[in-house]
Amino acid sequence: MEKGLFLFLAMVSFFFLSPVEASSSSRPDITVTPSKIGQGEISLLSIERKGAEPEVTWMGKKITLVADEKNEILSGFIGADLTTRPGRYKLKISRADKANPHSIVISVLSRDYGIRRLTLPREMVELDADTLKRVKEEIRVVRELFIRPAGSSLWRGKWIRPVAGTVISPFGPRRIINDEERSPHSGVDLKAPEGTPVKATNRGKVALVADHFFGGLSVFIDHGGGIHSMYFHLSQAFVRAGQLVEKGTTVGLSGCSGRATGPHLHFGVRLNGGRVNPINLIEISGRLER
Ligand SMILES: [Zn+2]
């Protein structure tokens, strides 16, 4: 095939097969973009504001919606945990006045994030009894943050990158450390030389600042509406629990505290407790104003 023609066809197929397909709903006042969700991914839900307040449920959890500036569109995120079983799930929408309940079937697709093999010093992997006890307690405290009632949304508009650096270790792969399977990588590692200011990805309330065995000096922000963000391996934290932070507030400085082989920022997001790709949230939220 002629080179020019091939290039043309490649471009055409790229545009038509673009993974962010427009939304799909028999109801023009409700859109879900993209219309299918991969494991560990997010979709943006938009509902026209008319009549009684809509109530949205996804995988048994109420989805909190935020109004745009003109108060015409309500937006929220629905997502699938890294290990949600692929299949078809119902997004249920009802109104307070019970008029016109509606549901949309949304597919969760399987995603292969691959496997990452790591070799780490034995003392970082094989934990003694005291360290194991410490780690279990830290896991319990963090889990508690995610199961607290969602509260009203504090976040507004687009989500931003906490540091400018590129992704040096992606979201999702299963991790085999010193030949043993461990938890998958549930955030992204962003390039950040020691001492880089780390910014809050959106508005929220600091839920926890702690020094954890794996995450090192860590900041957790509760953005309300069931969304949390977390920043690990910091060298310094400038915020304390309970403090309200605006989008872009410097919450600390990057470093390599905890189990890190060099300075970087581990950035993670939970959506209703589900482990989702934070870069996906930033990209999907780019459709929102502000
Ligand atoms: Zn990481």
mmCIF file with all atom_site columns, C-alpha atoms and ligand atoms in Angstrom, residues 169 175 185 187-189 232-233 264-267, ligand 1:
data_model
loop_
_atom_site.group_PDB
_atom_site.id
_atom_site.type_symbol
_atom_site.label_atom_id
_atom_site.label_alt_id
_atom_site.label_comp_id
_atom_site.label_asym_id
_atom_site.label_entity_id
_atom_site.label_seq_id
_atom_site.pdbx_PDB_ins_code
_atom_site.Cartn_x
_atom_site.Cartn_y
_atom_site.Cartn_z
_atom_site.occupancy
_atom_site.B_iso_or_equiv
_atom_site.pdbx_formal_charge
_atom_site.auth_seq_id
_atom_site.auth_comp_id
_atom_site.auth_asym_id
_atom_site.auth_atom_id
_atom_site.pdbx_PDB_model_num
ATOM   1  C  CA . SER A 1 169 ? 5.588  3.550  37.135 1.00 0.00 ? 169 SER A CA 1
ATOM   2  C  CA . ARG A 1 175 ? 3.532  -6.947 41.537 1.00 0.00 ? 175 ARG A CA 1
ATOM   3  C  CA . HIS A 1 185 ? 0.290  -1.042 42.196 1.00 0.00 ? 185 HIS A CA 1
ATOM   4  C  CA . GLY A 1 187 ? -1.533 4.416  42.178 1.00 0.00 ? 187 GLY A CA 1
ATOM   5  C  CA . VAL A 1 188 ? 0.970  6.006  39.821 1.00 0.00 ? 188 VAL A CA 1
ATOM   6  C  CA . ASP A 1 189 ? 4.560  6.943  40.546 1.00 0.00 ? 189 ASP A CA 1
ATOM   7  C  CA . PHE A 1 232 ? 3.261  8.953  49.620 1.00 0.00 ? 232 PHE A CA 1
ATOM   8  C  CA . HIS A 1 233 ? 7.020  9.012  50.308 1.00 0.00 ? 233 HIS A CA 1
ATOM   9  C  CA . HIS A 1 264 ? 9.320  10.057 43.559 1.00 0.00 ? 264 HIS A CA 1
ATOM   10 C  CA . LEU A 1 265 ? 5.685  10.791 44.322 1.00 0.00 ? 265 LEU A CA 1
ATOM   11 C  CA . HIS A 1 266 ? 3.251  7.916  44.655 1.00 0.00 ? 266 HIS A CA 1
ATOM   12 C  CA . PHE A 1 267 ? -0.158 9.420  43.901 1.00 0.00 ? 267 PHE A CA 1
HETATM 13 ZN ZN . ZN  B 2 .   ? 3.884  3.715  43.802 1.00 0.00 ? 1   ZN  B ZN 1
#
